[in-house]
């Protein structure tokens, strides 16, 4: 790496060749003002704010040597015009003047030009207080305006670009950051420039408007108040807000976020969350976050939240005190003994899972993770090691994404993988149907639904000399030239990462897939080094954490629950997900199992319960989550807790204490300390370690908001990556035969970002993006079955089961494989894995 | 034809080199053009010359870009990056500069010579595809050129494996949509690529990073029309025309307050006086010439005194009177024209045509237009004139491309050199000083 | 004898002189002295002549206040329910009179001359709750010819939040 020395405003700095002057200046603490430049995008030099005087040493053409003055200093040649610092790379001996009279006049001129068209909106503009234009005007702008007010351009204000983002055309300074972000960074050019000259304006090309899951990021990087979110409109001024660090709970990426809160009069003086902003973590989400996290936090402040324990008396659930409820629960758990059956969902934090697990284990009971995805033990054996970072992956890395529609399952990982591919990584996308990642793939592998593990095994087999007997389906796949090429690229890459999701898989097929993935990594030697390993695209934020703490899903939950005498269900809603439970009227065994539900809302399962225990939302307490990359990150309390409320770990701990167990009931930090001492992977971790930060690049959130945007600086912790636990071994996974049915269709579950999940539906502002329940059929199948686009249909499982009453809209696509029905999860259609179904038109509209 | 040398002499009364249709109206027909020696240079180049040799000949000839910048053409061709393929040629037929109408006449009247020039340029840089970018208003001309290209293809002059060699060339026309900024070479490339017609950052320049990111030569129509003659008659012959530093002939588009506006093909070095009075028939009525805009609307205003009128029109001499020759679109202003009125017109043009990418041009042209509007209306003061000068100086030197800078030329030189006009304009203003 | 009385009278001269002079005491509260022109008393949220509120809910007064006495929550105007010209108005506006130091910075900061400090200084209350002056208490009554807020208006007229300002008159 060749280094270059130059002088900026009198300070010398040495930077790698190719560094832009703006970035070199940052290294010595000089902030050159910019509007259109953003460190995460290619420079365009269009706003002209960064104009500086640049002098270069004169080189003698004949000798190639620097011409010297009499005193030995190099003869400098200053350009006749000011040049833009954001587009000019450094060169040896360069002298940059940003504070000379000419440069300062240049900055003042540009600010004056921008202000001629800019409206007098500061008092009513949401950006006021964190506005780069305001700050730079104060620093560099003219004190008075020479422009006549009546000649100002009057344009449309308050234009909805979709229902999430408002555009104010008068405020826009045509810096192009939003357009370039959508085009270059997320490759979703749903907005663009229209017209030219002074009439240059932003328009949206999609219907619904600004149809991109990353649209909220443009409001962070917009240097003025032109792009604002409808969520935050007029809610508060930035200086009135308090900020608290947290982790997004909508997907396993674990984006670092910051909540802004303020006391609200209309809520009677309560602390209320006003908005969500991303927090910088270059190892997880860089400075971005997706719209689901940004606009999907409202469930934590929903009016439907449970506030009091409920106990069933005379057949009805009635409010009770904590003392009553907990004693009752403890008594019945004691009686149940090893008949205690705990079901926990992946929304719970590490501390919650630890305490509930400890309680269950101490009684000899069984604990089950609510989910349909396997392989969490394998990711602990062959996952990403500390130091791994998607941003560092490029030409020498192969990334295999199998059975995952990443854009829907984990948008930020989709973005990171796409960017790695654009940097030259080999991207192998293996999926039964086309997804949004295909455009960046170097290799595309198609396999039939149900044969995901087979596809990976086929890849292993093309690489190894020995070819053991393979099932028919796998043998066919081995012959595919795309698969062979993909396997070769994977093996030859220096580093390789596999991300596996849950596209069309249930627990068994998913477990087989995870094992096959691990086999491939072991066979090609891609384990145990930085930027190598297995990553699971879980369905919930802390599924990986649950696996680390010994929680496992089971294939047949009703069967597993048969012997239970007490059920302890936390953050899971089996009855809500599968109406079969409701039809039978009871969860668990034939004898009336004692049912305790611990949740935020009165779910369908809670309605069947004997005791309902309310808990705090993650915004009201602290804790930690383990992301899909196995990074443990802390989240902090954002709003004060309600009186007389407890976190999940505290509730479990209090029950345990009543049973005579030594459990932490008060502090999450102490719970974590116990967890760390008992779980090998977490050895040495503590809340203090999780709160450590390092300096990150690009610089955000300092006084120079114009450089990186309004993303928050991370001062509360970047988290710690867990080390690998044990070594995994090659093992032949149990391949489940998922054949195509002779009659009927094969329904497979897929994930959709905007679904009917209970943590998303309370966000009414996203309702336009959340469709009614639907399934996707192959268009030829639909024609055969005489189902037209938009028809209301019902799915009847071949094995029986009462899905009656659950209807969906049929959507027809040609890229769905034949005889397949895609059923999105969390829409009320209980498809837990590949299931044979028959399809019929819904007879009548059901209320 | 020169009696001694047998070579074409300077075009004068029937010896046109570029506007040959004025000598031979049917030269737009392929057989006529070939009968007059057309496409012999093309065949010679493909069958007997190396690409580098072609470039050298054009370099030696001293041909300079006729689109306005006057950059040595051969040098531009030599800059092409030979490590990055494929190469492209783009002929700039956007011709949106007010006062310029020469390329249109060339393409209408002498299309084959132009197309042959494009072809030779393509061979010199080993491009297999060439584009002619025409302004959107030239849609009829584009259809006409398409027919001519089809005729060339039918005659084996374009297409695959020409003249028995491995070299292939296709020429395509491409229409713009009414934007002056697309005459700027990088904005033109963006437009051909289907993107918003806004200039790119330079460096890198088109010969290293051009159309679709590949090395591209962009040349004006008139420049390319000179090329077949240079190949046919030699670089030395071309050097003998014009002046030492500005070789060759130029088509001067004369317009404004003259008796006979139109295109005049004359050697470089002809004086303004000769162009305006001898060929152009002098000023209409019995008015006096007041100012000359040598480069269309992008010009500085030349004070039309004796010295200026006697200045030769070439790239070196015109700067002596404080202007650039540019594309030689000579607009003549007489003493009935108020300079504030004139710069109001140019400002309206630039405000309308600014692409909006960079702040000074986008906001500056808008502001200056409002100021000139008020000055002309009579509702401005002397402070406004000084403000206009200030704003123009603020815009100058800060823009992404030349449009912004050029928009200030007429304004600044107008105020500086014709101050009494402005004082008159604001004297009658209703607004108290 | 006469000398001593004379001395006493001389000594009491100032007292007697003052006894004969008119006292300067103003019999408050029956008689109230008018305040000076720039007196800073109780706040008023002003209206335009047509009855619309001048306050646009920008919170600049709140930011300027050295005592953190002002609390503002803004909301969006619609043409069916319009409180102020432009997009934004103050839905909640509270001043804590116990915190307020009557410095007038809020009046200086206000971009629309909405909050002004008036003449009233008789502001006592008997419990802390009453010291929170809400928007209804601060808004001035509607002038003749004006309509009370919220108003229903034609769309497209009241688009500007900050009107053309004139120079201060005092």
PDB file of C-alpha atoms in Angstrom, chain A residues 43-48 51 81-82 87 106 109-110 112-114 116-117 146-148 151 153 173-174 193 195-198 200, chain B residues 178-179 196 198 201 352-360 362-364 366-367 370 374 387 390-391 394-395 397-400 405:
ATOM      1  CA  UNK A  43     -18.208  10.965  -5.097  1.00  0.00           C
ATOM      2  CA  UNK A  44     -19.910  13.119  -7.710  1.00  0.00           C
ATOM      3  CA  UNK A  45     -18.613  16.630  -6.999  1.00  0.00           C
ATOM      4  CA  UNK A  46     -21.944  18.263  -7.737  1.00  0.00           C
ATOM      5  CA  UNK A  47     -22.752  20.484  -4.803  1.00  0.00           C
ATOM      6  CA  UNK A  48     -19.383  22.290  -5.042  1.00  0.00           C
ATOM      7  CA  UNK A  51     -14.085  23.612  -3.070  1.00  0.00           C
ATOM      8  CA  UNK A  81      -9.819  27.421 -10.167  1.00  0.00           C
ATOM      9  CA  UNK A  82     -10.943  25.958  -6.903  1.00  0.00           C
ATOM     10  CA  UNK A  87     -13.368  14.018  -6.037  1.00  0.00           C
ATOM     11  CA  UNK A 106     -16.048  29.917  -2.341  1.00  0.00           C
ATOM     12  CA  UNK A 109     -20.809  31.711  -2.325  1.00  0.00           C
ATOM     13  CA  UNK A 110     -22.115  28.179  -2.510  1.00  0.00           C
ATOM     14  CA  UNK A 112     -25.536  31.784  -0.626  1.00  0.00           C
ATOM     15  CA  UNK A 113     -26.603  30.035  -3.812  1.00  0.00           C
ATOM     16  CA  UNK A 114     -28.253  27.217  -1.905  1.00  0.00           C
ATOM     17  CA  UNK A 116     -31.563  31.558  -2.620  1.00  0.00           C
ATOM     18  CA  UNK A 117     -33.966  28.734  -3.314  1.00  0.00           C
ATOM     19  CA  UNK A 146     -29.228  39.584  -1.276  1.00  0.00           C
ATOM     20  CA  UNK A 147     -31.986  37.646  -2.984  1.00  0.00           C
ATOM     21  CA  UNK A 148     -35.474  39.010  -3.380  1.00  0.00           C
ATOM     22  CA  UNK A 151     -38.325  35.694  -6.825  1.00  0.00           C
ATOM     23  CA  UNK A 153     -38.935  29.319  -6.537  1.00  0.00           C
ATOM     24  CA  UNK A 173     -30.787  21.108  -2.521  1.00  0.00           C
ATOM     25  CA  UNK A 174     -30.431  18.537  -5.303  1.00  0.00           C
ATOM     26  CA  UNK A 193     -34.315  13.042 -10.705  1.00  0.00           C
ATOM     27  CA  UNK A 195     -36.685  17.741 -15.185  1.00  0.00           C
ATOM     28  CA  UNK A 196     -33.517  19.836 -15.243  1.00  0.00           C
ATOM     29  CA  UNK A 197     -31.968  23.062 -14.055  1.00  0.00           C
ATOM     30  CA  UNK A 198     -33.707  24.864 -11.257  1.00  0.00           C
ATOM     31  CA  UNK A 200     -34.694  19.452 -10.972  1.00  0.00           C
TER      32      UNK A 200
ATOM     33  CA  UNK B 178     -34.105  18.959 -26.498  1.00  0.00           C
ATOM     34  CA  UNK B 179     -31.255  19.650 -24.097  1.00  0.00           C
ATOM     35  CA  UNK B 196     -30.098  11.751 -17.217  1.00  0.00           C
ATOM     36  CA  UNK B 198     -25.792  15.528 -16.900  1.00  0.00           C
ATOM     37  CA  UNK B 201     -16.700  14.372 -13.495  1.00  0.00           C
ATOM     38  CA  UNK B 352     -33.490  27.026 -19.219  1.00  0.00           C
ATOM     39  CA  UNK B 353     -30.667  24.779 -20.339  1.00  0.00           C
ATOM     40  CA  UNK B 354     -28.788  24.340 -17.085  1.00  0.00           C
ATOM     41  CA  UNK B 355     -28.826  20.663 -16.158  1.00  0.00           C
ATOM     42  CA  UNK B 356     -29.069  21.442 -12.452  1.00  0.00           C
ATOM     43  CA  UNK B 357     -26.364  19.123 -11.275  1.00  0.00           C
ATOM     44  CA  UNK B 358     -24.053  21.667  -9.690  1.00  0.00           C
ATOM     45  CA  UNK B 359     -25.158  24.392  -7.334  1.00  0.00           C
ATOM     46  CA  UNK B 360     -23.556  27.526  -8.820  1.00  0.00           C
ATOM     47  CA  UNK B 362     -28.366  25.808 -11.195  1.00  0.00           C
ATOM     48  CA  UNK B 363     -28.953  28.575  -8.691  1.00  0.00           C
ATOM     49  CA  UNK B 364     -26.713  31.168 -10.298  1.00  0.00           C
ATOM     50  CA  UNK B 366     -31.742  31.331 -12.090  1.00  0.00           C
ATOM     51  CA  UNK B 367     -30.681  34.319  -9.996  1.00  0.00           C
ATOM     52  CA  UNK B 370     -34.148  37.346 -12.462  1.00  0.00           C
ATOM     53  CA  UNK B 374     -35.544  43.333 -13.724  1.00  0.00           C
ATOM     54  CA  UNK B 387     -25.072  42.496  -7.745  1.00  0.00           C
ATOM     55  CA  UNK B 390     -21.016  39.840  -8.234  1.00  0.00           C
ATOM     56  CA  UNK B 391     -23.201  36.840  -8.805  1.00  0.00           C
ATOM     57  CA  UNK B 394     -19.418  33.938  -7.936  1.00  0.00           C
ATOM     58  CA  UNK B 395     -20.581  31.438 -10.515  1.00  0.00           C
ATOM     59  CA  UNK B 397     -14.827  29.088 -11.900  1.00  0.00           C
ATOM     60  CA  UNK B 398     -16.914  26.946  -9.583  1.00  0.00           C
ATOM     61  CA  UNK B 399     -19.068  24.878 -11.909  1.00  0.00           C
ATOM     62  CA  UNK B 400     -18.862  21.243 -12.843  1.00  0.00           C
ATOM     63  CA  UNK B 405     -18.761  29.473 -16.888  1.00  0.00           C
TER      64      UNK B 405
END
